[in-house]
Structure formats: C-alpha cells, structure tokens
mmCIF file of C-alpha atoms in Angstrom:
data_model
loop_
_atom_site.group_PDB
_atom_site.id
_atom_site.type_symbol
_atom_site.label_atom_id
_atom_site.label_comp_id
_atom_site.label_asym_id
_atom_site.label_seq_id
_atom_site.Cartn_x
_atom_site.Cartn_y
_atom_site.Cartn_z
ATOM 1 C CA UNK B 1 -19.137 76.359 32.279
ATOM 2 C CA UNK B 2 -18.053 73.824 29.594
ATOM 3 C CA UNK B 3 -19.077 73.944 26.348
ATOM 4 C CA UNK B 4 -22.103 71.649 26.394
ATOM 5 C CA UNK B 5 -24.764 72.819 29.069
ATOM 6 C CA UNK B 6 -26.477 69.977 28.837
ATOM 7 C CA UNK B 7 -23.819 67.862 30.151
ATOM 8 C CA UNK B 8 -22.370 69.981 33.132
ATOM 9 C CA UNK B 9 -26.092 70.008 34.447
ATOM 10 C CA UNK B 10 -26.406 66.100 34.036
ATOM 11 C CA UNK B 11 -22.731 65.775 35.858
ATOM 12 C CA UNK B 12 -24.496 68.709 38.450
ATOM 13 C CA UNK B 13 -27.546 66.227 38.775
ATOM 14 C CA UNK B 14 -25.253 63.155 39.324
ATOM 15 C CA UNK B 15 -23.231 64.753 42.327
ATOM 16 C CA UNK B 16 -26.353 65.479 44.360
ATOM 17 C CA UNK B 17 -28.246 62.432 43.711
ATOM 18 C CA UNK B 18 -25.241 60.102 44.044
ATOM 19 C CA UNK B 19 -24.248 61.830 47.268
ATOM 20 C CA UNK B 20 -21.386 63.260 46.749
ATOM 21 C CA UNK B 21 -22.418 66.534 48.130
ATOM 22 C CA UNK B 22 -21.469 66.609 51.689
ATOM 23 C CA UNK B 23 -22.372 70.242 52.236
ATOM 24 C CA UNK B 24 -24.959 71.453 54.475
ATOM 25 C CA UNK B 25 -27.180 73.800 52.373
ATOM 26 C CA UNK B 26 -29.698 76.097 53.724
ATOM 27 C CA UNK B 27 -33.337 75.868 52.939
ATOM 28 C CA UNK B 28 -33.122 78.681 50.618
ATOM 29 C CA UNK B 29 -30.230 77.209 49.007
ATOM 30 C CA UNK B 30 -32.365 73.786 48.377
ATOM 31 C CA UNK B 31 -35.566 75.891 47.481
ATOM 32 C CA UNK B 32 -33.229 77.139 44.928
ATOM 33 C CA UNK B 33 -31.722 73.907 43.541
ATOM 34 C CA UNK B 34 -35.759 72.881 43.556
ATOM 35 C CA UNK B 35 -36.712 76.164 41.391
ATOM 36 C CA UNK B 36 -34.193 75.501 39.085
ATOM 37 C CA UNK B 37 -34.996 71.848 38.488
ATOM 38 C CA UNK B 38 -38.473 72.819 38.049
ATOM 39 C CA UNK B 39 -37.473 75.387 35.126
ATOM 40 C CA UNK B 40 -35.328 73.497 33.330
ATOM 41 C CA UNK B 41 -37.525 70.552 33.281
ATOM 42 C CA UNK B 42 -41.353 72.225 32.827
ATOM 43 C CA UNK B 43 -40.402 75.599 31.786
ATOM 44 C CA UNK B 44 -41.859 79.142 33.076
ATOM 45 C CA UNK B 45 -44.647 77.815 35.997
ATOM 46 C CA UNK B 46 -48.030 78.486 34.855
ATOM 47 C CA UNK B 47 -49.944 76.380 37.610
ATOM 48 C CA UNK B 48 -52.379 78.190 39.855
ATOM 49 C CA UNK B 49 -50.452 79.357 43.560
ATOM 50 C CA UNK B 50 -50.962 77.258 46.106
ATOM 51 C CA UNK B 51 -52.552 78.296 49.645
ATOM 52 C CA UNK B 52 -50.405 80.557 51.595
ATOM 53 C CA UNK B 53 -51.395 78.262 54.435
ATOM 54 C CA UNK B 54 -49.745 75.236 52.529
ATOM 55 C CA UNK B 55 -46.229 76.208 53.586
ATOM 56 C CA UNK B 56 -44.502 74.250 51.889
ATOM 57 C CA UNK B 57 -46.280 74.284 48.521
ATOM 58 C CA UNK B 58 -46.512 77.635 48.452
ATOM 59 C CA UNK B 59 -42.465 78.276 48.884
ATOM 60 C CA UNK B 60 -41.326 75.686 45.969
ATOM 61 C CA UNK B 61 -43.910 77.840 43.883
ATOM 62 C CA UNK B 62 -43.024 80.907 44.650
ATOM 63 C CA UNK B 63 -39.195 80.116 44.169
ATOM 64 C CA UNK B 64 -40.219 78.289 40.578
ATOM 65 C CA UNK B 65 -42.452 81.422 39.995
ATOM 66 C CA UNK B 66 -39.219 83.595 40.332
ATOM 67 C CA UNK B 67 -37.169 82.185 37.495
ATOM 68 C CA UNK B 68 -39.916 83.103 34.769
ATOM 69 C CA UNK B 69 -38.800 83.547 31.672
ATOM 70 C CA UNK B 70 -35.742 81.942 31.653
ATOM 71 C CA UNK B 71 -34.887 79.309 28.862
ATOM 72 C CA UNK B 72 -33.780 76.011 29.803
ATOM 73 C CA UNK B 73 -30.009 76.770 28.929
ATOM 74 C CA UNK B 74 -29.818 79.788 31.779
ATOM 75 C CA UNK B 75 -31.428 77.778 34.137
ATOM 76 C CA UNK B 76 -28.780 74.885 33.916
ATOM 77 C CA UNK B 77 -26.416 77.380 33.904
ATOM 78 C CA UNK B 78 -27.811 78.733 37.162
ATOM 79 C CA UNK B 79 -27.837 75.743 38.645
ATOM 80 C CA UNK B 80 -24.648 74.616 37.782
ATOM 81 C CA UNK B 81 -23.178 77.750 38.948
ATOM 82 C CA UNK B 82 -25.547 77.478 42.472
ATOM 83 C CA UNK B 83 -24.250 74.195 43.332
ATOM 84 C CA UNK B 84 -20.690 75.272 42.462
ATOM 85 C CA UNK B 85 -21.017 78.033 45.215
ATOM 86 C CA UNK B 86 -22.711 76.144 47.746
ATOM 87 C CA UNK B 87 -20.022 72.887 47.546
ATOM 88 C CA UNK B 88 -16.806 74.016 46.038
ATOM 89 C CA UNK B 89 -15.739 70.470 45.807
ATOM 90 C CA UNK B 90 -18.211 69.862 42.678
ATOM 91 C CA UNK B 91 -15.875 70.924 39.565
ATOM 92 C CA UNK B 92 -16.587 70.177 35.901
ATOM 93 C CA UNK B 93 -13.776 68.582 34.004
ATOM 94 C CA UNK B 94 -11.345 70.338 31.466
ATOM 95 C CA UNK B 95 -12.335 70.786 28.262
ATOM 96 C CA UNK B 96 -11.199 68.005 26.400
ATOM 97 C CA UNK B 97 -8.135 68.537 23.756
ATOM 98 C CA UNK B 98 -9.701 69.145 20.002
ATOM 99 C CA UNK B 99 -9.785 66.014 18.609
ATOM 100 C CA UNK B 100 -6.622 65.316 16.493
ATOM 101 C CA UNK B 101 -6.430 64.136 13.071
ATOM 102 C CA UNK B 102 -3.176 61.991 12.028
ATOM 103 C CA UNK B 103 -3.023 60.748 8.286
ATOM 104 C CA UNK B 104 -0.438 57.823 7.791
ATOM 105 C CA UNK B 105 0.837 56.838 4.621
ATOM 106 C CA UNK B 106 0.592 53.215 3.447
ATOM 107 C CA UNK B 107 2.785 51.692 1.308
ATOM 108 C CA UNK B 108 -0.372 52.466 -1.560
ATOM 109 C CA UNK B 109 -1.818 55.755 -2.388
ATOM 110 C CA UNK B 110 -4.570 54.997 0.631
ATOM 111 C CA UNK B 111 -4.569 57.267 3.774
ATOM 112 C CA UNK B 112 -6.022 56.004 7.427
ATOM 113 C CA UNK B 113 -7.699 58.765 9.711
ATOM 114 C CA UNK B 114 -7.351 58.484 13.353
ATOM 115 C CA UNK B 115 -9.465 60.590 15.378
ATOM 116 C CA UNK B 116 -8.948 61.078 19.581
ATOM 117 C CA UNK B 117 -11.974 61.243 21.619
ATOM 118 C CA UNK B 118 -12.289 61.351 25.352
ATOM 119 C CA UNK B 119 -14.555 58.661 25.943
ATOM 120 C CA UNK B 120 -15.676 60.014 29.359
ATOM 121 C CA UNK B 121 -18.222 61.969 26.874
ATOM 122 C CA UNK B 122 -20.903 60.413 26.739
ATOM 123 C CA UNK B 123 -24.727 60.995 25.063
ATOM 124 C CA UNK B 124 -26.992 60.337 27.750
ATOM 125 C CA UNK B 125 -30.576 61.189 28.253
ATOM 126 C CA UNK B 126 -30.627 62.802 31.496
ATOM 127 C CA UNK B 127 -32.878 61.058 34.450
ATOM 128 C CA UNK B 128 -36.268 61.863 34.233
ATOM 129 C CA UNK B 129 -37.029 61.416 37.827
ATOM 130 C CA UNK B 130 -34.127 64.299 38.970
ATOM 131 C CA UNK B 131 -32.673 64.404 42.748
ATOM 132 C CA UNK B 132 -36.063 62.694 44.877
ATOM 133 C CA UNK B 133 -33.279 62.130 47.719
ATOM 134 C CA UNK B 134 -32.596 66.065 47.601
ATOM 135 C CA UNK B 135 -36.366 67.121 47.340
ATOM 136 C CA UNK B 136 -36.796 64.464 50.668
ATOM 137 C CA UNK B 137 -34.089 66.085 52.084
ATOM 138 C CA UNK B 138 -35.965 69.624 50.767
ATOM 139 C CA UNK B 139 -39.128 69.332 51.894
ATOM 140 C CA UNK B 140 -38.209 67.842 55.645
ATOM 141 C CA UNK B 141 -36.467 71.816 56.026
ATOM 142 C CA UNK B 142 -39.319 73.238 54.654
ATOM 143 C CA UNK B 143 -41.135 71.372 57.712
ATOM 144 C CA UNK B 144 -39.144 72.609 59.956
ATOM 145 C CA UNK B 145 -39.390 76.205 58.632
ATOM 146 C CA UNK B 146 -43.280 75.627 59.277
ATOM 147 C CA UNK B 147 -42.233 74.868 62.833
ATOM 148 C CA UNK B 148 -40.547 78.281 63.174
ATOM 149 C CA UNK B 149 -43.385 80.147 60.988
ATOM 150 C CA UNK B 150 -45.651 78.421 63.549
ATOM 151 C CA UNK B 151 -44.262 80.626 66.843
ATOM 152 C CA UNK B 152 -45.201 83.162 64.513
ATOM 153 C CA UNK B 153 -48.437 82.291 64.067
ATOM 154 C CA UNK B 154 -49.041 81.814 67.583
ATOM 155 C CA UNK B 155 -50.162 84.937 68.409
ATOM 156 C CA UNK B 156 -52.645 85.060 65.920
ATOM 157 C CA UNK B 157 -53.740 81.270 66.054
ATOM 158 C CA UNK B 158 -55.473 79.599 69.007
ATOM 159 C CA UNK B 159 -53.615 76.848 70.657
ATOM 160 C CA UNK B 160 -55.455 73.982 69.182
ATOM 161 C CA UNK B 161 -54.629 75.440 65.207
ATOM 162 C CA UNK B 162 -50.956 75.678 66.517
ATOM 163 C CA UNK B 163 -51.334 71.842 67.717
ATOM 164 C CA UNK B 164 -52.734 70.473 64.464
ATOM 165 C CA UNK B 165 -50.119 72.271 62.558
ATOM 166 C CA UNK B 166 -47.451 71.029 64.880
ATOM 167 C CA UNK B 167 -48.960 67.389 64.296
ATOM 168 C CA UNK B 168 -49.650 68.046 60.489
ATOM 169 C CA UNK B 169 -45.497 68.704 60.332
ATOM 170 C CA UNK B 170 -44.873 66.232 62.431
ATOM 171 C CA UNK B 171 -46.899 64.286 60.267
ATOM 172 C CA UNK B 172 -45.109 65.438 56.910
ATOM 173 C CA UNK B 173 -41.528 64.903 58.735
ATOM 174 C CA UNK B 174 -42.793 61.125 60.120
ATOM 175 C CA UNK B 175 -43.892 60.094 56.988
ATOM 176 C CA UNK B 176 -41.128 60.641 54.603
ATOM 177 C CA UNK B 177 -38.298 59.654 57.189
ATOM 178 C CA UNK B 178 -36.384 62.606 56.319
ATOM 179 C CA UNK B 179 -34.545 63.147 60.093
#
C-alpha cells in the first residue's frame, strides 16, 4: 500500500468501474468488493437484516455485517489488497521521489526555490456513486446463486413456490440486463 489510503482506493475504484478488470471473480469475491464498499462508505451496518428469503439482500448484509468494526482506513486497505489478489494486473504506482529542493543563486542576495511534484497526484473527491456497473454485474450472480439455492429448496417447496422464484430471478436478471 502507498502512503495515502485514500488514493490507492480511489485508483482501486477507477480500475473496476472503468473496466479495466478483465478477471472473472466469483460471487464471493464480488460480495466482498460490495462489503467493503459498503464499510468504507456508511461505516459498521446498523440496518435491520433483511429476510432470509430475500436472497440477495440478505447476502450483501450479511457480508457488510462481517466487517464491523473496522474504520474506514482498514477497509480501503482490504479492498485494495482484495482486488490486488483477485486481478494481479491492478498495481499501484511507485512512491513518488521526495520532492527536491534546489536553491540558485542570483546575481543579488535573493534565492529561488524549486520544488518537484509528480503531477499524476492529484486531490480528488472520490465518486459518490462507487462501481454501479460492478454491483449490476454483482447482483445478476447473486441471481443465479438463487437459482442453485432454489434446487435446494425444492424439496422443501412445492412446485409452484419453486416457479415464482424461478420467474422472480428471472425477473431480477431481465430487468437489469446483466447477461
């Protein structure tokens, strides 16, 4: 990690949302990314939990749920880290060199001060509205985990809750275009 948290998670944030990323991640992986977001954003999650029967909902709280507790450096650290593992072509750049100071002597008793700064650094507030192509991309494999979760269910469901849910996924999937 670099010196300033703040921006290797804004550099983090720019990879995924600019595409960049061309790894396939797992569900777990993105639930993680989500959590994370979530944390560093909004802090410990104090909402109520969702329906277990809300698949979805109930996963991206659980997985915000589990980072508790943990300030809003760690969790861009965390994250940082994550998506370093998961796509080993994301890499922070070097440190910049200390910034140098040269004195030059004028023909009077006056002394200039230069000072070197890498320009690629940059102040920036961070996006407010974070990855929404990831979380798309997040919540169409959380749909498709509720297709797998449903063969479980099927032996405890009748057929026609197993076709609603299959529609209501469908539904989910249809709507927001993700496949």
């Amino acid at each position: 990690m670099g010196k300033n948290v703040q921006t290797d998670f804004d550099l983090a944030l720019n990879h995924i949302k600019t595409g960049k990323s061309y790894v396939s991640t797992s569900s777990e992986d993105k639930l993680k990314f989500y959590a994370l977001f979530k944390q560093v954003k909004s802090g410990d999650n104090d909402t109520a939990e969702p329906s277990r029967f809300n698949v979805v909902a109930h996963a991206k709280w659980k997985a915000w749920k589990s980072y508790a507790g943990k300030s809003k450096e760690e969790a861009m650290e965390l994250y940082v880290q994550h998506l370093q593992h998961v796509d080993p072509s994301f890499k922070l750049p070097k440190s910049p060199p200390a910034p140098t100071i040269t004195v030059e002597k004028e023909k009077s008793t006056s002394a200039s001060v230069s000072k070197q700064v890498d320009p690629s650094i940059e102040d920036k507030e961070p996006d407010s509205e974070g990855p929404s192509s990831f979380l798309m991309s997040l919540l169409g494999c959380l749909a498709v985990i509720g297709f797998g979760i449903s063969g479980f269910l099927y032996t405890t469901l009748s057929h026609q809750a197993l076709l609603f849910l299959g529609i209501f996924v469908s539904g989910i999937v249809g709507v927001f275009g993700v496949f």
